PDB file of C-alpha atoms and ligand atoms in Angstrom:
ATOM      1  CA  MET A 989     -49.973 -24.460  28.867  1.00 50.00           C
ATOM      2  CA  SER A 990     -47.181 -25.406  26.546  1.00 50.00           C
ATOM      3  CA  ASP A 991     -44.282 -23.057  26.019  1.00 55.00           C
ATOM      4  CA  LEU A 992     -43.374 -24.761  22.752  1.00 52.00           C
ATOM      5  CA  PRO A 993     -43.926 -22.800  19.555  1.00 54.00           C
ATOM      6  CA  GLU A 994     -46.968 -23.926  17.570  1.00 57.00           C
ATOM      7  CA  ASP A 995     -44.976 -25.437  14.722  1.00 61.00           C
ATOM      8  CA  HIS A 996     -43.251 -27.772  17.199  1.00 70.00           C
ATOM      9  CA  PRO A 997     -46.104 -29.598  18.862  1.00 75.00           C
ATOM     10  CA  SER A 998     -45.257 -31.922  21.743  1.00 83.00           C
ATOM     11  CA  ASP A 999     -45.282 -35.693  21.188  1.00 82.00           C
ATOM     12  CA  ALA A1000     -48.606 -35.960  23.026  1.00 85.00           C
ATOM     13  CA  GLU A1001     -50.182 -33.260  20.856  1.00 88.00           C
ATOM     14  CA  ARG A1002     -48.841 -34.854  17.697  1.00 88.00           C
ATOM     15  CA  LYS A1003     -50.253 -38.217  18.717  1.00 88.00           C
ATOM     16  CA  MET A1004     -53.645 -36.688  19.480  1.00 90.00           C
ATOM     17  CA  GLN A1005     -53.747 -34.940  16.113  1.00 93.00           C
ATOM     18  CA  PHE A1006     -52.684 -38.149  14.375  1.00 94.00           C
ATOM     19  CA  LEU A1007     -55.478 -40.163  16.022  1.00 95.00           C
ATOM     20  CA  TYR A1008     -57.999 -37.381  15.395  1.00 95.00           C
ATOM     21  CA  ALA A1009     -57.144 -37.403  11.677  1.00 95.00           C
ATOM     22  CA  LEU A1010     -57.658 -41.175  11.570  1.00 97.00           C
ATOM     23  CA  ARG A1011     -61.063 -40.949  13.255  1.00 97.00           C
ATOM     24  CA  SER A1012     -62.220 -38.108  11.036  1.00 97.00           C
ATOM     25  CA  LYS A1013     -61.403 -40.230   7.966  1.00 96.00           C
ATOM     26  CA  GLY A1014     -63.489 -43.158   9.176  1.00 97.00           C
ATOM     27  CA  VAL A1015     -61.090 -45.276  11.230  1.00 98.00           C
ATOM     28  CA  THR A1016     -63.420 -45.894  14.164  1.00 97.00           C
ATOM     29  CA  ASP A1017     -62.616 -49.454  15.317  1.00 98.00           C
ATOM     30  CA  SER A1018     -61.116 -49.035  18.782  1.00 97.00           C
ATOM     31  CA  LEU A1019     -58.821 -52.071  18.450  1.00 98.00           C
ATOM     32  CA  VAL A1020     -57.382 -50.665  15.212  1.00 98.00           C
ATOM     33  CA  LEU A1021     -56.980 -47.209  16.769  1.00 98.00           C
ATOM     34  CA  ASN A1022     -55.226 -48.756  19.799  1.00 97.00           C
ATOM     35  CA  ALA A1023     -52.837 -50.649  17.515  1.00 98.00           C
ATOM     36  CA  MET A1024     -52.107 -47.468  15.572  1.00 97.00           C
ATOM     37  CA  GLU A1025     -51.519 -45.591  18.793  1.00 96.00           C
ATOM     38  CA  ALA A1026     -49.090 -48.291  19.927  1.00 96.00           C
ATOM     39  CA  ILE A1027     -47.013 -48.266  16.716  1.00 97.00           C
ATOM     40  CA  ASP A1028     -45.093 -45.023  16.166  1.00 94.00           C
ATOM     41  CA  ARG A1029     -44.836 -44.293  12.418  1.00 95.00           C
ATOM     42  CA  GLY A1030     -41.593 -42.333  12.971  1.00 94.00           C
ATOM     43  CA  PRO A1031     -39.068 -45.217  12.859  1.00 95.00           C
ATOM     44  CA  PHE A1032     -40.497 -46.451   9.528  1.00 97.00           C
ATOM     45  CA  ILE A1033     -39.539 -43.282   7.648  1.00 95.00           C
ATOM     46  CA  ARG A1034     -35.900 -42.334   7.157  1.00 90.00           C
ATOM     47  CA  GLY A1035     -34.115 -39.345   5.714  1.00 88.00           C
ATOM     48  CA  LEU A1036     -35.682 -36.294   4.155  1.00 89.00           C
ATOM     49  CA  PHE A1037     -39.288 -37.090   5.036  1.00 91.00           C
ATOM     50  CA  ALA A1038     -38.743 -38.317   8.618  1.00 89.00           C
ATOM     51  CA  GLY A1039     -40.169 -35.083  10.053  1.00 89.00           C
ATOM     52  CA  ARG A1040     -43.489 -35.650   8.284  1.00 92.00           C
ATOM     53  CA  ALA A1041     -44.219 -39.073   9.777  1.00 92.00           C
ATOM     54  CA  TYR A1042     -47.290 -37.860  11.686  1.00 92.00           C
ATOM     55  CA  GLU A1043     -49.033 -36.291   8.704  1.00 92.00           C
ATOM     56  CA  ASP A1044     -51.824 -38.244   7.049  1.00 94.00           C
ATOM     57  CA  MET A1045     -49.832 -38.520   3.820  1.00 94.00           C
ATOM     58  CA  PRO A1046     -48.161 -41.286   1.840  1.00 94.00           C
ATOM     59  CA  LEU A1047     -44.383 -40.683   1.849  1.00 95.00           C
ATOM     60  CA  PRO A1048     -41.442 -41.956  -0.218  1.00 94.00           C
ATOM     61  CA  ILE A1049     -39.302 -44.785   1.180  1.00 94.00           C
ATOM     62  CA  ALA A1050     -36.294 -46.641  -0.291  1.00 93.00           C
ATOM     63  CA  CYS A1051     -36.380 -48.509  -3.632  1.00 93.00           C
ATOM     64  CA  GLY A1052     -38.777 -45.964  -5.169  1.00 91.00           C
ATOM     65  CA  GLN A1053     -41.682 -47.220  -3.039  1.00 92.00           C
ATOM     66  CA  THR A1054     -44.074 -45.459  -0.647  1.00 93.00           C
ATOM     67  CA  ILE A1055     -45.335 -45.920   2.874  1.00 95.00           C
ATOM     68  CA  SER A1056     -49.125 -45.702   2.698  1.00 94.00           C
ATOM     69  CA  GLN A1057     -51.208 -42.900   4.137  1.00 95.00           C
ATOM     70  CA  PRO A1058     -52.062 -43.715   7.788  1.00 97.00           C
ATOM     71  CA  SER A1059     -55.826 -43.339   7.270  1.00 97.00           C
ATOM     72  CA  VAL A1060     -55.675 -45.823   4.366  1.00 97.00           C
ATOM     73  CA  VAL A1061     -53.643 -48.222   6.549  1.00 98.00           C
ATOM     74  CA  GLY A1062     -56.348 -47.830   9.220  1.00 98.00           C
ATOM     75  CA  LEU A1063     -59.257 -48.364   6.820  1.00 97.00           C
ATOM     76  CA  MET A1064     -57.645 -51.433   5.246  1.00 98.00           C
ATOM     77  CA  THR A1065     -56.853 -52.895   8.669  1.00 98.00           C
ATOM     78  CA  GLN A1066     -60.408 -52.218   9.818  1.00 98.00           C
ATOM     79  CA  ALA A1067     -61.832 -53.866   6.693  1.00 98.00           C
ATOM     80  CA  LEU A1068     -59.906 -57.058   7.519  1.00 98.00           C
ATOM     81  CA  GLU A1069     -61.883 -57.600  10.774  1.00 98.00           C
ATOM     82  CA  ILE A1070     -58.903 -59.354  12.373  1.00 98.00           C
ATOM     83  CA  SER A1071     -59.352 -61.677  15.360  1.00 98.00           C
ATOM     84  CA  PRO A1072     -56.541 -62.348  17.837  1.00 98.00           C
ATOM     85  CA  ARG A1073     -56.106 -65.967  16.640  1.00 98.00           C
ATOM     86  CA  ASP A1074     -55.689 -65.001  12.978  1.00 98.00           C
ATOM     87  CA  LYS A1075     -52.764 -65.796  10.713  1.00 98.00           C
ATOM     88  CA  VAL A1076     -52.341 -62.901   8.296  1.00 99.00           C
ATOM     89  CA  LEU A1077     -50.416 -62.584   5.037  1.00 98.00           C
ATOM     90  CA  GLU A1078     -49.347 -59.168   3.749  1.00 98.00           C
ATOM     91  CA  ILE A1079     -48.017 -58.658   0.209  1.00 98.00           C
ATOM     92  CA  GLY A1080     -45.896 -55.493   0.036  1.00 98.00           C
ATOM     93  CA  THR A1081     -43.861 -55.062   3.240  1.00 98.00           C
ATOM     94  CA  GLY A1082     -42.535 -51.662   2.144  1.00 97.00           C
ATOM     95  CA  SER A1083     -41.495 -49.846   5.314  1.00 97.00           C
ATOM     96  CA  GLY A1084     -43.029 -52.515   7.570  1.00 98.00           C
ATOM     97  CA  TYR A1085     -45.518 -50.069   9.120  1.00 98.00           C
ATOM     98  CA  GLN A1086     -48.673 -51.917   8.060  1.00 98.00           C
ATOM     99  CA  ALA A1087     -47.201 -55.259   9.181  1.00 98.00           C
ATOM    100  CA  ALA A1088     -46.335 -53.799  12.599  1.00 98.00           C
ATOM    101  CA  ILE A1089     -49.947 -52.717  13.088  1.00 98.00           C
ATOM    102  CA  LEU A1090     -51.224 -56.125  11.969  1.00 98.00           C
ATOM    103  CA  SER A1091     -48.864 -57.749  14.477  1.00 98.00           C
ATOM    104  CA  LYS A1092     -50.709 -56.029  17.346  1.00 98.00           C
ATOM    105  CA  LEU A1093     -54.057 -57.490  16.231  1.00 98.00           C
ATOM    106  CA  ALA A1094     -53.235 -60.966  14.918  1.00 98.00           C
ATOM    107  CA  ARG A1095     -51.472 -64.068  16.215  1.00 98.00           C
ATOM    108  CA  ARG A1096     -49.010 -64.327  13.329  1.00 98.00           C
ATOM    109  CA  VAL A1097     -48.061 -62.077  10.416  1.00 98.00           C
ATOM    110  CA  TYR A1098     -46.169 -63.084   7.273  1.00 98.00           C
ATOM    111  CA  THR A1099     -45.128 -60.192   5.071  1.00 98.00           C
ATOM    112  CA  ILE A1100     -43.503 -60.409   1.646  1.00 98.00           C
ATOM    113  CA  ASP A1101     -41.717 -57.833  -0.490  1.00 98.00           C
ATOM    114  CA  ARG A1102     -39.853 -58.172  -3.800  1.00 97.00           C
ATOM    115  CA  HIS A1103     -37.114 -55.785  -2.562  1.00 97.00           C
ATOM    116  CA  SER A1104     -34.664 -57.508  -0.205  1.00 97.00           C
ATOM    117  CA  ARG A1105     -33.446 -54.151   1.109  1.00 97.00           C
ATOM    118  CA  LEU A1106     -36.946 -53.206   2.301  1.00 97.00           C
ATOM    119  CA  VAL A1107     -37.364 -56.612   3.932  1.00 98.00           C
ATOM    120  CA  ARG A1108     -33.995 -56.277   5.692  1.00 98.00           C
ATOM    121  CA  GLU A1109     -34.745 -52.785   6.982  1.00 97.00           C
ATOM    122  CA  ALA A1110     -38.257 -53.725   8.114  1.00 98.00           C
ATOM    123  CA  ARG A1111     -36.904 -56.787   9.962  1.00 98.00           C
ATOM    124  CA  ALA A1112     -34.481 -54.563  11.888  1.00 98.00           C
ATOM    125  CA  ILE A1113     -37.361 -52.343  13.034  1.00 98.00           C
ATOM    126  CA  PHE A1114     -39.525 -55.335  14.027  1.00 98.00           C
ATOM    127  CA  GLU A1115     -36.626 -56.600  16.117  1.00 98.00           C
ATOM    128  CA  ALA A1116     -35.997 -53.218  17.743  1.00 98.00           C
ATOM    129  CA  LEU A1117     -39.705 -52.936  18.616  1.00 97.00           C
ATOM    130  CA  ASP A1118     -39.832 -56.526  19.868  1.00 98.00           C
ATOM    131  CA  LEU A1119     -42.539 -57.517  17.363  1.00 98.00           C
ATOM    132  CA  ALA A1120     -41.682 -61.208  17.458  1.00 98.00           C
ATOM    133  CA  ASN A1121     -44.781 -62.533  15.624  1.00 98.00           C
ATOM    134  CA  ILE A1122     -43.810 -61.119  12.194  1.00 98.00           C
ATOM    135  CA  THR A1123     -41.866 -63.051   9.558  1.00 98.00           C
ATOM    136  CA  ALA A1124     -40.621 -60.912   6.648  1.00 98.00           C
ATOM    137  CA  ILE A1125     -39.668 -62.674   3.425  1.00 98.00           C
ATOM    138  CA  THR A1126     -38.126 -61.544   0.112  1.00 98.00           C
ATOM    139  CA  ALA A1127     -40.109 -63.041  -2.767  1.00 97.00           C
ATOM    140  CA  ASP A1128     -42.627 -62.282  -5.482  1.00 97.00           C
ATOM    141  CA  GLY A1129     -45.750 -62.137  -3.338  1.00 98.00           C
ATOM    142  CA  SER A1130     -48.145 -62.719  -6.260  1.00 97.00           C
ATOM    143  CA  PHE A1131     -47.683 -66.412  -5.571  1.00 97.00           C
ATOM    144  CA  GLY A1132     -48.490 -66.032  -1.863  1.00 98.00           C
ATOM    145  CA  LEU A1133     -46.795 -68.290   0.645  1.00 98.00           C
ATOM    146  CA  PRO A1134     -48.009 -71.837  -0.069  1.00 98.00           C
ATOM    147  CA  GLU A1135     -46.002 -73.403   2.786  1.00 97.00           C
ATOM    148  CA  GLN A1136     -47.947 -71.360   5.388  1.00 98.00           C
ATOM    149  CA  ALA A1137     -51.351 -71.373   3.664  1.00 98.00           C
ATOM    150  CA  PRO A1138     -54.238 -71.149   4.249  1.00 98.00           C
ATOM    151  CA  PHE A1139     -54.511 -67.672   5.793  1.00 98.00           C
ATOM    152  CA  ASP A1140     -57.388 -66.182   7.774  1.00 98.00           C
ATOM    153  CA  ARG A1141     -56.688 -62.755   6.319  1.00 98.00           C
ATOM    154  CA  ILE A1142     -54.693 -61.476   3.326  1.00 98.00           C
ATOM    155  CA  ILE A1143     -53.834 -57.839   2.632  1.00 98.00           C
ATOM    156  CA  VAL A1144     -52.208 -56.655  -0.568  1.00 98.00           C
ATOM    157  CA  THR A1145     -50.644 -53.187  -0.401  1.00 97.00           C
ATOM    158  CA  ALA A1146     -49.738 -52.868  -4.089  1.00 96.00           C
ATOM    159  CA  ALA A1147     -52.280 -52.575  -6.895  1.00 96.00           C
ATOM    160  CA  ALA A1148     -53.064 -55.594  -9.073  1.00 94.00           C
ATOM    161  CA  GLU A1149     -55.176 -55.620 -12.225  1.00 93.00           C
ATOM    162  CA  ASP A1150     -57.125 -58.489 -10.674  1.00 93.00           C
ATOM    163  CA  PRO A1151     -56.868 -60.139  -7.262  1.00 94.00           C
ATOM    164  CA  PRO A1152     -54.055 -62.709  -7.838  1.00 95.00           C
ATOM    165  CA  GLY A1153     -55.436 -66.263  -8.161  1.00 97.00           C
ATOM    166  CA  PRO A1154     -52.848 -67.910  -5.870  1.00 98.00           C
ATOM    167  CA  LEU A1155     -53.799 -65.481  -3.086  1.00 98.00           C
ATOM    168  CA  LEU A1156     -57.513 -66.228  -3.451  1.00 98.00           C
ATOM    169  CA  ALA A1157     -56.635 -69.934  -3.327  1.00 98.00           C
ATOM    170  CA  GLN A1158     -54.605 -69.452  -0.127  1.00 98.00           C
ATOM    171  CA  LEU A1159     -57.462 -67.685   1.690  1.00 98.00           C
ATOM    172  CA  LYS A1160     -59.257 -69.840   4.269  1.00 98.00           C
ATOM    173  CA  GLU A1161     -62.982 -70.421   4.030  1.00 98.00           C
ATOM    174  CA  GLY A1162     -64.459 -67.650   6.191  1.00 98.00           C
ATOM    175  CA  GLY A1163     -61.419 -65.553   5.342  1.00 98.00           C
ATOM    176  CA  ILE A1164     -61.162 -61.952   4.155  1.00 98.00           C
ATOM    177  CA  MET A1165     -58.771 -60.417   1.645  1.00 98.00           C
ATOM    178  CA  VAL A1166     -58.326 -56.696   0.999  1.00 98.00           C
ATOM    179  CA  VAL A1167     -56.639 -55.646  -2.253  1.00 98.00           C
ATOM    180  CA  PRO A1168     -56.395 -52.485  -4.374  1.00 97.00           C
ATOM    181  CA  VAL A1169     -57.445 -53.342  -7.925  1.00 96.00           C
ATOM    182  CA  GLY A1170     -56.805 -51.326 -11.080  1.00 93.00           C
ATOM    183  CA  GLN A1171     -54.114 -49.982 -13.417  1.00 85.00           C
ATOM    184  CA  SER A1172     -51.176 -48.394 -11.623  1.00 73.00           C
ATOM    185  CA  ASP A1173     -51.579 -44.939 -13.178  1.00 76.00           C
ATOM    186  CA  ALA A1174     -55.372 -44.840 -12.992  1.00 82.00           C
ATOM    187  CA  VAL A1175     -57.925 -44.778 -10.206  1.00 86.00           C
ATOM    188  CA  GLN A1176     -57.832 -48.009  -8.279  1.00 94.00           C
ATOM    189  CA  HIS A1177     -60.519 -49.460  -6.078  1.00 96.00           C
ATOM    190  CA  LEU A1178     -60.010 -51.083  -2.747  1.00 97.00           C
ATOM    191  CA  ILE A1179     -61.814 -54.416  -2.898  1.00 97.00           C
ATOM    192  CA  ARG A1180     -62.769 -56.699  -0.033  1.00 98.00           C
ATOM    193  CA  VAL A1181     -63.183 -60.374  -0.856  1.00 98.00           C
ATOM    194  CA  ARG A1182     -64.948 -62.750   1.517  1.00 98.00           C
ATOM    195  CA  LYS A1183     -64.556 -66.470   0.938  1.00 98.00           C
ATOM    196  CA  SER A1184     -67.355 -68.788   2.009  1.00 97.00           C
ATOM    197  CA  ALA A1185     -68.533 -72.298   1.164  1.00 96.00           C
ATOM    198  CA  GLN A1186     -70.710 -70.644  -1.513  1.00 96.00           C
ATOM    199  CA  GLY A1187     -67.725 -68.950  -3.165  1.00 96.00           C
ATOM    200  CA  LEU A1188     -66.238 -65.468  -3.292  1.00 97.00           C
ATOM    201  CA  GLU A1189     -68.141 -62.316  -2.490  1.00 97.00           C
ATOM    202  CA  TYR A1190     -66.682 -58.945  -3.510  1.00 97.00           C
ATOM    203  CA  ASP A1191     -67.403 -55.470  -2.217  1.00 96.00           C
ATOM    204  CA  GLU A1192     -65.855 -52.194  -3.265  1.00 96.00           C
ATOM    205  CA  LEU A1193     -64.694 -50.006  -0.388  1.00 96.00           C
ATOM    206  CA  ARG A1194     -63.236 -46.805  -1.841  1.00 93.00           C
ATOM    207  CA  ALA A1195     -60.923 -45.270  -4.430  1.00 93.00           C
ATOM    208  CA  VAL A1196     -57.209 -45.520  -3.592  1.00 93.00           C
ATOM    209  CA  ARG A1197     -53.804 -45.068  -5.187  1.00 91.00           C
ATOM    210  CA  PHE A1198     -51.046 -47.644  -4.680  1.00 92.00           C
ATOM    211  CA  VAL A1199     -47.775 -48.515  -6.407  1.00 91.00           C
ATOM    212  CA  PRO A1200     -48.197 -51.485  -8.775  1.00 92.00           C
ATOM    213  CA  LEU A1201     -47.787 -55.143  -7.891  1.00 95.00           C
ATOM    214  CA  LEU A1202     -44.840 -56.126 -10.113  1.00 93.00           C
ATOM    215  CA  GLU A1203     -43.510 -59.490 -11.215  1.00 91.00           C
ATOM    216  CA  GLY A1204     -40.263 -61.027 -10.001  1.00 92.00           C
ATOM    217  CA  LEU A1205     -37.706 -59.664  -7.561  1.00 93.00           C
ATOM    218  CA  GLY A1206     -36.788 -55.958  -7.446  1.00 91.00           C
ATOM    219  CA  LYS A1207     -33.378 -54.375  -7.887  1.00 85.00           C
ATOM    220  CA  ASP A1208     -32.403 -52.706  -4.597  1.00 75.00           C
ATOM    221  CA  THR A1209     -31.853 -48.963  -4.868  1.00 66.00           C
TER     222      THR A1209
HETATM  223  N1  SAH B1169     -47.366 -51.834   3.284  1.00 80.26           N
HETATM  224  C1  SAH B1169     -46.261 -50.924   3.067  1.00 80.26           C
HETATM  225  C2  SAH B1169     -46.395 -50.073   1.828  1.00 80.26           C
HETATM  226  C3  SAH B1169     -46.244 -50.883   0.622  1.00 80.26           C
HETATM  227  S1  SAH B1169     -45.741 -50.082  -0.856  1.00 80.26           S
HETATM  228  C4  SAH B1169     -45.997 -50.065   4.285  1.00 80.26           C
HETATM  229  O1  SAH B1169     -46.696 -50.213   5.292  1.00 80.26           O
HETATM  230  O2  SAH B1169     -45.049 -49.285   4.242  1.00 80.26           O
HETATM  231  C5  SAH B1169     -45.911 -51.501  -1.905  1.00 80.26           C
HETATM  232  C6  SAH B1169     -44.826 -52.515  -1.765  1.00 80.26           C
HETATM  233  O3  SAH B1169     -45.202 -53.621  -2.562  1.00 80.26           O
HETATM  234  C7  SAH B1169     -43.480 -52.052  -2.267  1.00 80.26           C
HETATM  235  O4  SAH B1169     -42.528 -52.120  -1.250  1.00 80.26           O
HETATM  236  C8  SAH B1169     -43.161 -53.010  -3.409  1.00 80.26           C
HETATM  237  O5  SAH B1169     -41.785 -53.386  -3.476  1.00 80.26           O
HETATM  238  C9  SAH B1169     -44.023 -54.208  -3.051  1.00 80.26           C
HETATM  239  N2  SAH B1169     -44.367 -55.093  -4.166  1.00 80.26           N
HETATM  240  C10 SAH B1169     -44.782 -54.778  -5.418  1.00 80.26           C
HETATM  241  N3  SAH B1169     -44.980 -55.902  -6.139  1.00 80.26           N
HETATM  242  C11 SAH B1169     -44.708 -56.951  -5.314  1.00 80.26           C
HETATM  243  C12 SAH B1169     -44.733 -58.369  -5.474  1.00 80.26           C
HETATM  244  N4  SAH B1169     -45.079 -58.967  -6.614  1.00 80.26           N
HETATM  245  N5  SAH B1169     -44.364 -59.120  -4.416  1.00 80.26           N
HETATM  246  C13 SAH B1169     -43.997 -58.562  -3.239  1.00 80.26           C
HETATM  247  N6  SAH B1169     -43.967 -57.238  -3.029  1.00 80.26           N
HETATM  248  C14 SAH B1169     -44.311 -56.440  -4.061  1.00 80.26           C
END
């Protein structure tokens, strides 16, 4: 029996509720669930919204951006079918939460954001959590990261009107890319692209809502 009032659940209860919400929204891969259990979302959210880190909600972060909803992070991660030897590229570091989860599943993670402040803050969290296999870079991620290509997996966490050509080119044969596609203020669709010797195969996973993939570097706010 807990003597805590109901609106202040214990850490263990909060974690159980968090994982339950993920499962009920279709995140069923045990490796993904383990990674999401290992990475506490709390440190990735500062200020006003810090107390809501364990809700299945997107929340505002610095530079006018958002940390994605945990169940969407889980579904996108699951759709990538990551193997432990994989080299993964993420476009849209944001808070760093998605990259931290990827780092538990893959050998190497490169993550790019156009806001240097977000990259700097995410790096500090990766260091504090000892996530040594992530490299965070400030750049326009639409061009990918040619010097580290090709990638086994690519995840884009900002919406593009079409999957960016340079990213498709930097995907390995046998590779998978997950990307939200559509106008920023309209319904977007999460697309999974598989690259094989025969070409690219697309499937549509679900409707989502992401901030837009923008050109050039961002002004830090
Ligand atoms: N994956 C993040 C959420 C990303 S929000 C998380 O786990 O918190 C989308 C991010 O994409 C924003 O931080 C935004 O700055 C970034 N972004 C938008 N266009 C970009 C581009 N062309 N290159 C790199 N990052 C971009």
